[in-house]
Each structure stands twice: as C-alpha cells, then as structure tokens.
Short mmCIF file of C-alpha atoms in Angstrom, two decimals:
data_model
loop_
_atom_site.label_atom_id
_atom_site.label_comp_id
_atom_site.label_asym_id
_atom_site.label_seq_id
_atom_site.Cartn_x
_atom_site.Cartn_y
_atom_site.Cartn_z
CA UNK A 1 78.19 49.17 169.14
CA UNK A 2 79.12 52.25 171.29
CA UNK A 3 80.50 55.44 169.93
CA UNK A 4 82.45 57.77 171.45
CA UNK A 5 82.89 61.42 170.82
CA UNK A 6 85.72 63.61 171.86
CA UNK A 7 84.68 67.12 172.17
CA UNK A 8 87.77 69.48 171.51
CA UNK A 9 87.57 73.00 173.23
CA UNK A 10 89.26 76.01 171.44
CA UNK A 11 89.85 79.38 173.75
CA UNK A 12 89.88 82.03 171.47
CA UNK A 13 90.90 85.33 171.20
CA UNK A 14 89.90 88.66 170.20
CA UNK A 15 90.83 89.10 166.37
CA UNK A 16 90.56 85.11 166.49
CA UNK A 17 87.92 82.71 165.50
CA UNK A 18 86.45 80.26 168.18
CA UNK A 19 83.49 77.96 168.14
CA UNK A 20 80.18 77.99 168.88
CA UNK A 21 77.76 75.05 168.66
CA UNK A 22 80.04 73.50 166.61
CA UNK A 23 80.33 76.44 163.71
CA UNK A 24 83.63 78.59 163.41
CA UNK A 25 82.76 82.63 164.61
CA UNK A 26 84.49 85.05 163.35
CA UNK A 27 84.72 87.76 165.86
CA UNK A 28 86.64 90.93 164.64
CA UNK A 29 88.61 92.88 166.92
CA UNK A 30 86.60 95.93 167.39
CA UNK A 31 83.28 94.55 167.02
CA UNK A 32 82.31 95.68 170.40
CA UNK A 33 82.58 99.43 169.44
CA UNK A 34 80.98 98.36 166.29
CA UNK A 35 77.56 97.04 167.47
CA UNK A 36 75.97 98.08 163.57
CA UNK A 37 77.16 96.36 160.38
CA UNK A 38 79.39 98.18 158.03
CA UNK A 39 79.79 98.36 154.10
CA UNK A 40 82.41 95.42 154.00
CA UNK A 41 80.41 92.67 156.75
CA UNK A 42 78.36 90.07 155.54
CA UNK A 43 75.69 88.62 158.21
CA UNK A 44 75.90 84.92 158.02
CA UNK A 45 71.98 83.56 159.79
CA UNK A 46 70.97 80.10 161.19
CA UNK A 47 67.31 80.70 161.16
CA UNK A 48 65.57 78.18 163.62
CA UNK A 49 68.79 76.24 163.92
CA UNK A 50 69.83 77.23 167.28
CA UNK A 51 73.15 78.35 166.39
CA UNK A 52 73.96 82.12 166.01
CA UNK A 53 74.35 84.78 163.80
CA UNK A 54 77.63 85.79 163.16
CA UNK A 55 79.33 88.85 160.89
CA UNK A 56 82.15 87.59 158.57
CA UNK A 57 84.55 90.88 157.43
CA UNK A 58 84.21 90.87 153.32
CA UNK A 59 88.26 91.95 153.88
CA UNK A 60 89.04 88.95 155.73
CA UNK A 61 87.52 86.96 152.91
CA UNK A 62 89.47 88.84 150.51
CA UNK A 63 92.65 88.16 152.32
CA UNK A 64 91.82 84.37 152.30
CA UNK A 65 91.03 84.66 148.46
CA UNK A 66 93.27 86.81 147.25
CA UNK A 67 96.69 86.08 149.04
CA UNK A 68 97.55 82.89 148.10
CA UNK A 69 95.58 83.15 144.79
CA UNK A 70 98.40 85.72 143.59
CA UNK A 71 101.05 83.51 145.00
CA UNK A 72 99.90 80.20 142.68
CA UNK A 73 99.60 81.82 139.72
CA UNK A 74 102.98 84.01 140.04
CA UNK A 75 104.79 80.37 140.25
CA UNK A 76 102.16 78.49 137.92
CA UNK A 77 102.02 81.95 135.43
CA UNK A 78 98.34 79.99 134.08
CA UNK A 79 95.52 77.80 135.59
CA UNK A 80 95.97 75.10 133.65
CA UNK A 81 98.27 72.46 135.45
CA UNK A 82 98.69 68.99 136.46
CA UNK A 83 100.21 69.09 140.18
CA UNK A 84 100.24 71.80 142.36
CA UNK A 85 103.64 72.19 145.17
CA UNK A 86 103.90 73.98 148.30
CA UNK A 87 102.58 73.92 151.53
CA UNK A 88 98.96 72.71 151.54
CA UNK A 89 99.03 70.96 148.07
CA UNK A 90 98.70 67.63 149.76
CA UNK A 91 98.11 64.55 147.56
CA UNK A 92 94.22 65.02 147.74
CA UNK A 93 93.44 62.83 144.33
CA UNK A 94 97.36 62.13 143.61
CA UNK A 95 98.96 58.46 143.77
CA UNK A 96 100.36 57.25 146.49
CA UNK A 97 103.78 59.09 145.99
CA UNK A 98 102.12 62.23 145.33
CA UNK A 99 103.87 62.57 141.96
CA UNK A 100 100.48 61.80 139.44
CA UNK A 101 97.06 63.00 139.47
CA UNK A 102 94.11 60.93 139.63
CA UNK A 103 91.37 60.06 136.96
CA UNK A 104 88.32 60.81 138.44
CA UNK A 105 84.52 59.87 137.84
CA UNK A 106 82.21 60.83 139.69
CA UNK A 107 78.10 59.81 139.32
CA UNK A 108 75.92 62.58 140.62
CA UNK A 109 72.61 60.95 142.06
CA UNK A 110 69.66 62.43 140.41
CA UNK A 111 67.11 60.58 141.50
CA UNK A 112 63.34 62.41 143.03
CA UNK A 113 65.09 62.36 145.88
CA UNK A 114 68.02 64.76 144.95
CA UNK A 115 65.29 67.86 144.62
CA UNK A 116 64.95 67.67 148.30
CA UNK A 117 65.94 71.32 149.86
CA UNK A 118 67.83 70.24 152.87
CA UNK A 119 71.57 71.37 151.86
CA UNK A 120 72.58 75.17 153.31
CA UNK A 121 75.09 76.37 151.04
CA UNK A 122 74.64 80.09 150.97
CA UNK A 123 75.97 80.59 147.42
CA UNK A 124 76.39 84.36 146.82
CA UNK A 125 75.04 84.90 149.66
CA UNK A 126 71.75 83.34 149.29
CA UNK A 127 70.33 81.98 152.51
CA UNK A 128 67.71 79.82 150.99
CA UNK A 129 68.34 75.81 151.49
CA UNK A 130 69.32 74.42 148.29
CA UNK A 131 68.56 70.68 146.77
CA UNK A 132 70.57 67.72 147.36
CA UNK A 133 71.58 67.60 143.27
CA UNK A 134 72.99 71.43 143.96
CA UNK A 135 74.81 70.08 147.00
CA UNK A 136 76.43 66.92 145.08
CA UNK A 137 77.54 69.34 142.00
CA UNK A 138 79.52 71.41 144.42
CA UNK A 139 81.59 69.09 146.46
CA UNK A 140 82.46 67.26 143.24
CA UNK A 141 83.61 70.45 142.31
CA UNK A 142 85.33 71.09 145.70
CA UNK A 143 86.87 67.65 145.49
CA UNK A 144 88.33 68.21 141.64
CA UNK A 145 89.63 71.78 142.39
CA UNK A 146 91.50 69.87 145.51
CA UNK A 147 92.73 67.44 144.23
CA UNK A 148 93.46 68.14 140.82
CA UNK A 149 92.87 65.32 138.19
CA UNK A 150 94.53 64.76 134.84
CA UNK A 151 90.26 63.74 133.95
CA UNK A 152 86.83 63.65 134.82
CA UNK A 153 83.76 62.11 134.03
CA UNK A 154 80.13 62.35 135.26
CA UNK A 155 77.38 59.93 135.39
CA UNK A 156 73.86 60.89 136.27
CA UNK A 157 71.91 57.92 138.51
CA UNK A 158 68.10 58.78 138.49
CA UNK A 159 65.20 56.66 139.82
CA UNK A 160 65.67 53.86 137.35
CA UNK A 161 68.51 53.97 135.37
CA UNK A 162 71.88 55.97 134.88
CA UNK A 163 73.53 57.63 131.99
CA UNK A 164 76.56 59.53 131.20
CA UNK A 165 76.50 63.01 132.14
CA UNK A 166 80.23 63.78 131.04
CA UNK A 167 82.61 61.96 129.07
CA UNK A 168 85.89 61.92 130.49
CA UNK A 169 88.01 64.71 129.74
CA UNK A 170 90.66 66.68 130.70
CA UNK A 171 88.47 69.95 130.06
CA UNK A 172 87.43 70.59 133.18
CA UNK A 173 88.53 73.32 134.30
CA UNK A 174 89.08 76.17 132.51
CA UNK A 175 92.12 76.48 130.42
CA UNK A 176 94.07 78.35 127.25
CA UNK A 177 91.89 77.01 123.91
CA UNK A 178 94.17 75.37 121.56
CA UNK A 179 96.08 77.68 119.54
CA UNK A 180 94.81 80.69 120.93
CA UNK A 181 95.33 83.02 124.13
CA UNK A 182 91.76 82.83 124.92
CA UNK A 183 90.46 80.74 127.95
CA UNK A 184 88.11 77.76 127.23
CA UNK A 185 85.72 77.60 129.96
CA UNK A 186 85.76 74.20 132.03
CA UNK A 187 82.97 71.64 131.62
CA UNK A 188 82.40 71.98 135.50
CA UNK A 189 82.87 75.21 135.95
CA UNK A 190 78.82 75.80 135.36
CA UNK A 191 77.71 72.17 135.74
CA UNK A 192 74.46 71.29 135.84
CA UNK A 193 72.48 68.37 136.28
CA UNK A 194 68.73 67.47 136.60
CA UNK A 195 66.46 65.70 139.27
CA UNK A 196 63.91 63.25 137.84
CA UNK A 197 60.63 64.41 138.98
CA UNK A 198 58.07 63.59 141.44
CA UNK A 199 54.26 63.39 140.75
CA UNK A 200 51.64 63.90 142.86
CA UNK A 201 47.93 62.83 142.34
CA UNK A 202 44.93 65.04 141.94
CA UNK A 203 44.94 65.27 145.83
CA UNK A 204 47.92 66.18 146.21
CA UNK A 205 49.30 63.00 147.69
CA UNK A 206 52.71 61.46 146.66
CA UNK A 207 52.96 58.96 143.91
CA UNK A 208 54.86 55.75 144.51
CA UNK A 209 58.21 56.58 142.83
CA UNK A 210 60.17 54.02 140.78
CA UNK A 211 63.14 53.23 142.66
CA UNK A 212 65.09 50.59 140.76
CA UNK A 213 68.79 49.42 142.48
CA UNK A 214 70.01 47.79 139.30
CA UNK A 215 71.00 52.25 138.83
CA UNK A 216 73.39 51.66 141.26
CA UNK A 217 75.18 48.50 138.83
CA UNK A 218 74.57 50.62 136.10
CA UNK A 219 76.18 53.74 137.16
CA UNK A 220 79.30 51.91 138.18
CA UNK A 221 79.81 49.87 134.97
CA UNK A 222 79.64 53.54 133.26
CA UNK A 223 82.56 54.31 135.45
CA UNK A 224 84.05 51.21 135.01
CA UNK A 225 84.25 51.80 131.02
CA UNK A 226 85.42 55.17 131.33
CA UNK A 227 88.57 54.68 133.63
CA UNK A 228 89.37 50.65 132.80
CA UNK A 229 91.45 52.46 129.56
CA UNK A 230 93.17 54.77 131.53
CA UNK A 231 97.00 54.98 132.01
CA UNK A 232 96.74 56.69 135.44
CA UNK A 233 97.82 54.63 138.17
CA UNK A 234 95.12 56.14 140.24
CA UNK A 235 91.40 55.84 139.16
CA UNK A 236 88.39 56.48 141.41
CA UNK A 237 84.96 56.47 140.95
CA UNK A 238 82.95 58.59 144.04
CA UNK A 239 79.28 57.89 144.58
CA UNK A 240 77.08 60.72 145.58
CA UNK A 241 73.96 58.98 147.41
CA UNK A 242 70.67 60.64 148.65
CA UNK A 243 68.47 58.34 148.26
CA UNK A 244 66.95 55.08 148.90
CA UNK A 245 68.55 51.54 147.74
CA UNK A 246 65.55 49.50 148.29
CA UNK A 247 66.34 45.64 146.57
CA UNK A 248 69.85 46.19 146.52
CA UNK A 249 70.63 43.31 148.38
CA UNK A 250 69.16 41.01 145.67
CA UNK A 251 71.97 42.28 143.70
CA UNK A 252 74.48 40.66 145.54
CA UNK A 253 75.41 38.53 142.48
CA UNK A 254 76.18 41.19 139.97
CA UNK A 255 77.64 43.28 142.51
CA UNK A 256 80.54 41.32 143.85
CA UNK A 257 81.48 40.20 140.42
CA UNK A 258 81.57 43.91 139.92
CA UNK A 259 83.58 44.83 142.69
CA UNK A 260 86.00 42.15 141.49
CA UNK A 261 86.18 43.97 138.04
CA UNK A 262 86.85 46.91 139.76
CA UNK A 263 89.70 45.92 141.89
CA UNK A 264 91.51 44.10 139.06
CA UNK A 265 91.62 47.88 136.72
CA UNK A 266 92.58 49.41 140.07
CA UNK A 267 89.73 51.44 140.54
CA UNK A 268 88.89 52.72 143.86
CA UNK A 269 85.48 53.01 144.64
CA UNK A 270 84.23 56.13 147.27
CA UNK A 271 80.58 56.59 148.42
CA UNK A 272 79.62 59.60 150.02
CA UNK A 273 75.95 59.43 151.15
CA UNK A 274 73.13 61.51 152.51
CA UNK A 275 72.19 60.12 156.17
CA UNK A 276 68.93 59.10 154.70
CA UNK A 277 70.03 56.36 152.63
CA UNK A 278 70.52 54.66 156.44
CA UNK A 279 68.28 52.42 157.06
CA UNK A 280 65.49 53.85 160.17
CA UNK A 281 67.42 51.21 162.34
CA UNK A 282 70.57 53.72 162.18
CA UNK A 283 68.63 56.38 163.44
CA UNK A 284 70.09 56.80 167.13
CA UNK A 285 73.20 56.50 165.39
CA UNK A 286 73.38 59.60 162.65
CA UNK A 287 71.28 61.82 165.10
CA UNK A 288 67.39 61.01 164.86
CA UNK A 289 64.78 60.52 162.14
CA UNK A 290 65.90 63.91 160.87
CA UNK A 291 69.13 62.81 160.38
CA UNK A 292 72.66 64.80 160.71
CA UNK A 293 73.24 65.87 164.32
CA UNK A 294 74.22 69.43 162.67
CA UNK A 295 71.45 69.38 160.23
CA UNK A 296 69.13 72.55 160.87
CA UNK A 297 65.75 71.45 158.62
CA UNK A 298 64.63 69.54 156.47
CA UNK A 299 63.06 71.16 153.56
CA UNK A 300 60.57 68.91 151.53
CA UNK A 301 60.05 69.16 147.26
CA UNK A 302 56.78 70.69 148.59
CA UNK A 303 54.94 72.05 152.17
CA UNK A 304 52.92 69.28 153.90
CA UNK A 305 52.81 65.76 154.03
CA UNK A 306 53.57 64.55 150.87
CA UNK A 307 57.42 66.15 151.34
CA UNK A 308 57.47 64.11 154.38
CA UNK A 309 56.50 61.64 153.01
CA UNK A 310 59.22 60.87 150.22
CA UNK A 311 61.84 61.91 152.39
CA UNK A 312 60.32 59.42 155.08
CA UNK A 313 60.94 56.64 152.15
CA UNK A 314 63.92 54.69 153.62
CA UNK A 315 66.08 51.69 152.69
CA UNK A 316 66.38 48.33 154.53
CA UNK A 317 68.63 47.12 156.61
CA UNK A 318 69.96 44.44 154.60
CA UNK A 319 70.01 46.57 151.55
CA UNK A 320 72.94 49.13 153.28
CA UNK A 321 74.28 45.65 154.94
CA UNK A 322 74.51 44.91 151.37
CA UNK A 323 76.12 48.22 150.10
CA UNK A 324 78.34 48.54 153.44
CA UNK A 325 79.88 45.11 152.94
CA UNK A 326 80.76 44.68 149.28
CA UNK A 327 82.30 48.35 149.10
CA UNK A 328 83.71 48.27 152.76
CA UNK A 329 81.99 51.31 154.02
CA UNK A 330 81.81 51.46 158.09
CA UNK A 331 78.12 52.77 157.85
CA UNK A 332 79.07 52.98 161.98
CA UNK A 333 81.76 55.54 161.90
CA UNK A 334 81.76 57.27 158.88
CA UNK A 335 78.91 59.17 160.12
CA UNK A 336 77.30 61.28 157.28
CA UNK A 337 76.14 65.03 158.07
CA UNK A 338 73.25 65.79 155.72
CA UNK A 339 75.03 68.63 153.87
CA UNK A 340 77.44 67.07 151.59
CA UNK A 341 79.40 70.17 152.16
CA UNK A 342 79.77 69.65 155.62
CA UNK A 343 80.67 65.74 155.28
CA UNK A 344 83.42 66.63 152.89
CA UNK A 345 84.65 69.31 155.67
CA UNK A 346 84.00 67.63 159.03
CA UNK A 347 86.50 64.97 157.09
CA UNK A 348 88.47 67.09 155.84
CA UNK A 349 91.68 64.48 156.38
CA UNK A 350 90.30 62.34 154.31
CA UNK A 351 88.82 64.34 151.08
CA UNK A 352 91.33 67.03 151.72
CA UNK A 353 94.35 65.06 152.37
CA UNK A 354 96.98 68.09 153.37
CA UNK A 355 94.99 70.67 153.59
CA UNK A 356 96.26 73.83 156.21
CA UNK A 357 93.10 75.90 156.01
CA UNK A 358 90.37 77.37 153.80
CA UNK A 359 92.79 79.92 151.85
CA UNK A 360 94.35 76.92 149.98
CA UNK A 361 90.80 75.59 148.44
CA UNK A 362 89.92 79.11 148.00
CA UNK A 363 92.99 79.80 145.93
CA UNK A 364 92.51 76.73 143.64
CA UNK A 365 88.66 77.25 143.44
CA UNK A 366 89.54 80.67 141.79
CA UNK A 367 92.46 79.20 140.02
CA UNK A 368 90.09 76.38 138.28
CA UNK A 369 87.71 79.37 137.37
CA UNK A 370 89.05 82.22 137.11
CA UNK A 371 86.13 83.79 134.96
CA UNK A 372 84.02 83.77 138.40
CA UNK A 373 83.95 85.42 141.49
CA UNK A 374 84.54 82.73 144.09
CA UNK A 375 83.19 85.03 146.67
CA UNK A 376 79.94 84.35 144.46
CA UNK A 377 80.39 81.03 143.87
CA UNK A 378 82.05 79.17 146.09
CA UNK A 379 79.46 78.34 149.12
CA UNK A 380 79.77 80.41 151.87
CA UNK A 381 78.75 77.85 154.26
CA UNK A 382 81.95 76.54 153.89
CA UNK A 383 83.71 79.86 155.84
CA UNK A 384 81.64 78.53 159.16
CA UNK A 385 83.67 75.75 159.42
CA UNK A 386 86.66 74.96 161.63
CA UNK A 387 89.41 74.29 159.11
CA UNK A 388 92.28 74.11 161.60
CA UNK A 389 94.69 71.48 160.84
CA UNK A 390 92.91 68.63 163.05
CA UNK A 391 92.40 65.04 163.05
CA UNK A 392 89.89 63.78 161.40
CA UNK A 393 86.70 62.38 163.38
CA UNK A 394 86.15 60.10 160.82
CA UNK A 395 86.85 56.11 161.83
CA UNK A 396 90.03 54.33 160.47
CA UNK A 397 89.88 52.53 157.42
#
C-alpha cells in the first residue's frame, strides 16, 4: 500500500492566521510592538512537542463566540430547536435531504484503557493532558451540538461488558422545562462517565486486565434496541475506541449477523478509534509505536513501566482485519490522530459536513449550553486548528 500526502502551503498575513508545524498561529497585527502579553492574551504552550507557543487575543475569541451566537438566537429567539438554517448549518447528523435530524447513540469506551492521559484539550485553559474517556465525552458533545439530533443515547463499553449510560432522549441539551420559563439543563451538558480501573501488584507491576470482545457485540445490540423503534429516517450509532479488541475475530459469527440487523433498521454504524487499537503491524502507517504523527506524548495511568506497559497492550492483526471488514472501515486511509479532538477536526468534511469555520460550532456549543462559558468549556485545543473550508484528507468512502 503506498500513501500519499499533499502538503498545502498557506502565505499569511499580518492580522491573519498561518501555519506552523501543522497548528493554526494566530499572529495579531501589532504583536511586534507588543513583545509582553497583555490582560486580554491567552498563551497557548506545546511543551516538548516541537511546535510553538503562540498568543491567541481573548477579543478575537470573543468575536468568534459572540457574533454569530447573537445572530442564532435573534432568528431561533431559544436554544431549543430541531434544524438549524443559514450558512454553515450543513447537514452534519441530518438525512440525506437535510430536512430531519438524526437519532444518535453513541457508546463511550470506558475500558482501563480510556484513563490513559494522552488527549491535549486545554479545557479552561488547563494545559495538563487529559484521559482518553475526557476526550471521547467531548467530541460526542462536539458532534451532537453540530449536528443537532432529535435524540441521544449513551452506552458505556468497559473491559468486559457494556451497559447503558443514557437512555435515549431528546433532553440533551438544555432547554425550557415543561410548563415553566426555567431552563432544564441537558443530560450532556455535564456528562460524565467512568474508566474501569487498573490494578497493580504489590510491586508495582501491571495486572493482566480482562479484555473481553464480546463488549464490542454487546455495546452495539444496546444501540441496536435503542434506535430499531425509532421513526427517524436517520439512525447512527458512533463507536468511540481506545483500546484493544483482542479475540474479536472469533466473533465473526455474531458479528455479521449483527451487521445484517443493523442494515435492515437502517442504522449506520461510525467508529472513531484511538491509533492504538491498530494492530503494531500498522505502525509505519499511523506514525510509529507512539502513534498519531501530531501526537506530542503519551502520558501513562502512572510514571514508569507499568504505564507503558498497558498502553504497549495491542490488538492483532486479524482482530482489526476483523473489525475493518464487517463495518467497512479503511483502517489505511482513515488515519486516526490520537486526540479524538483532532480526528474529528483534521476530518472536519466528514463529522462536520458544511462547516465554514470555528465561529459556527462555537455558536451552537453556547447555544446547546447556554448556562456555561464556552470559553471555559469548550477545549481550547480546538482554536489551533486550521478550520478553513478545505478538503478533507480523509480517503473516499
């Protein structure tokens, strides 16, 4: 198999962004008299990444925030709504003409693995890496405030086994309470989920952990039985994946049965997954044993060498064979970064079908939950990113 990677070069000017080892700079206009921050900058660090430091202007972010925040609510007049118009709506997680939302169900994977601290989010301004569970909880939230579906439901997949983290509901985001003028915080809005754990001996060495692929069957039947009811002509079920699928390919049997079952409710089926779950045999291909080629570090549940050693815990080659073929992933070209943030961004086309730039998510973050500050809690690591209106890198489907 040979890739090959077109490498786009953007001149920039001075109140413009332009790119820098593949991050967006934002370079303000007078920042050569300005050598010193000032009250409004924010200093955005890639400790021991090798990309730089850059300042991002607190007013620029306002402007992105604000601008087309006040816009969508003047026409919407509340939060609460079914299908957003105008430039940059997009069909994210509409039908195919655009005109209903999705149902959505997403299963969060909450497995040992997901406490891994390799995900740079820089929520509120925290530099700190956070753990792959953090990471999956806010792209699903990314994805629903894009996208917009009529319901949700969660499913948790740990180690072993998977159970229902959400029913489905139309809750959420938050909304007007019924029959009153008070707003009914979303169920997503403060999400949260648990990793199982991970136990060490009295040495301190890692204990085998219980890995079991028939989570993956389970975890898909849950969606299956949430969205088979639904009236929606659109019904997806998206996959977060950080960790190992060891044995999955003795599945084969329930699984394509499954798949079948699936296909006949029309219920599309999306996996997003850390570059781990690759096999070691995919290693020249998502950028080395430490995975994403724009990955910076790879921060274990603990110092020393039992955190490398459960993140060293990889599946087999037929196992993602297995997983690739039955849900027609190209494990080749959909190339996984290991932030799920950037994934969802550096694909932007595909999981943000429409989208003209980062104002438009920004207004409907703050317009799913408005009782937060999305300069707070949207991730910030999402601001380095080049969100021109480009093709998408990822491969055709």
């Amino acid at each position: 198999h040979i890739i090959t990677t077109t490498t786009t070069t953007t001149t920039a000017t001075a109140a413009s962004p332009h790119i820098e080892g593949g991050l967006v700079k934002i370079t303000p206009p007078q920042q050569e008299q300005q050598r010193d921050m000032i009250d409004d900058q924010v200093l955005l660090s890639n400790p021991g990444t090798g990309f730089p430091d850059f300042l991002l202007d607190d007013g620029y972010m306002n402007a992105m925030l604000c601008a087309e925040e006040a816009e969508l609510m003047r026409a919407l007049g509340d939060p609460v709504f079914d299908n957003v118009g105008g430039e940059g709506s997009g069909s994210g997680s509409g039908s195919d003409d655009g005109t209903e939302p999705y149902c959505d169900f997403f299963v969060l994977d909450t497995s040992s693995w997901s406490s891994i601290r390799d995900q740079d989010l820089r929520i509120g301004g925290v530099t700190e890496f956070d753990t792959r569970l953090v990471g999956q909880v806010m792209a699903m939230k990314l994805l629903c405030c894009w996208g917009m579906p009529s319901q949700v439901g969660v499913a948790h997949m740990g180690n072993s086994s998977a159970s229902r983290g959400l029913e489905l509901t139309p809750k959420w985001r938050t909304g007007e309470a019924a029959g009153t003028s008070a707003r009914e915080v979303g169920d997503l809005g403060c999400y949260e989920a648990n990793s199982d754990p991970i136990f060490f001996d009295d040495f301190g060495e890692l204990v085998p952990q219980d890995q079991n692929p028939q989570r993956v069957v389970q975890a898909l039947n849950l969606g299956l039985a949430s969205l088979k009811t639904a009236s929606n002509r659109g019904k997806r079920i998206t996959v977060f994946l950080c960790s190992p699928i060891t044995g999955l390919r003795d599945l084969e049997a329930q699984l394509i049965p499954l798949r079948q079952e699936l296909d006949g409710n029309g219920i599309e089926v999306e996996f997003i997954l850390h570059p781990k779950v690759y096999s070691k045999a995919y290693d020249n291909v998502i950028g080395g044993p430490e995975g994403s080629q724009r990955s910076s570090r790879d921060e274990g549940v603990r110092e020393g060498m039992a955190a490398v050693s459960i993140s060293d815990i990889r599946s087999e080659d037929e196992d993602l064979d297995t997983l690739a073929n039955i849900f027609s992933i190209d494990v080749m070209n959909n190339i996984p970064y290991k932030s799920f943030l950037e994934t969802l961004a550096m694909y932007k086309d595909v999981y943000f079908d429409g989208i003209t730039g980062l104002r438009a998510l920004s207004s409907r973050w703050s317009a799913c939950w408005p009782e937060s500050d999305a300069q707070e809690t949207m991730p910030r690591i999402l601001f380095v990113f080049q969100w021109s209106p480009t093709s998408s890198e990822r491969g055709d489907d």
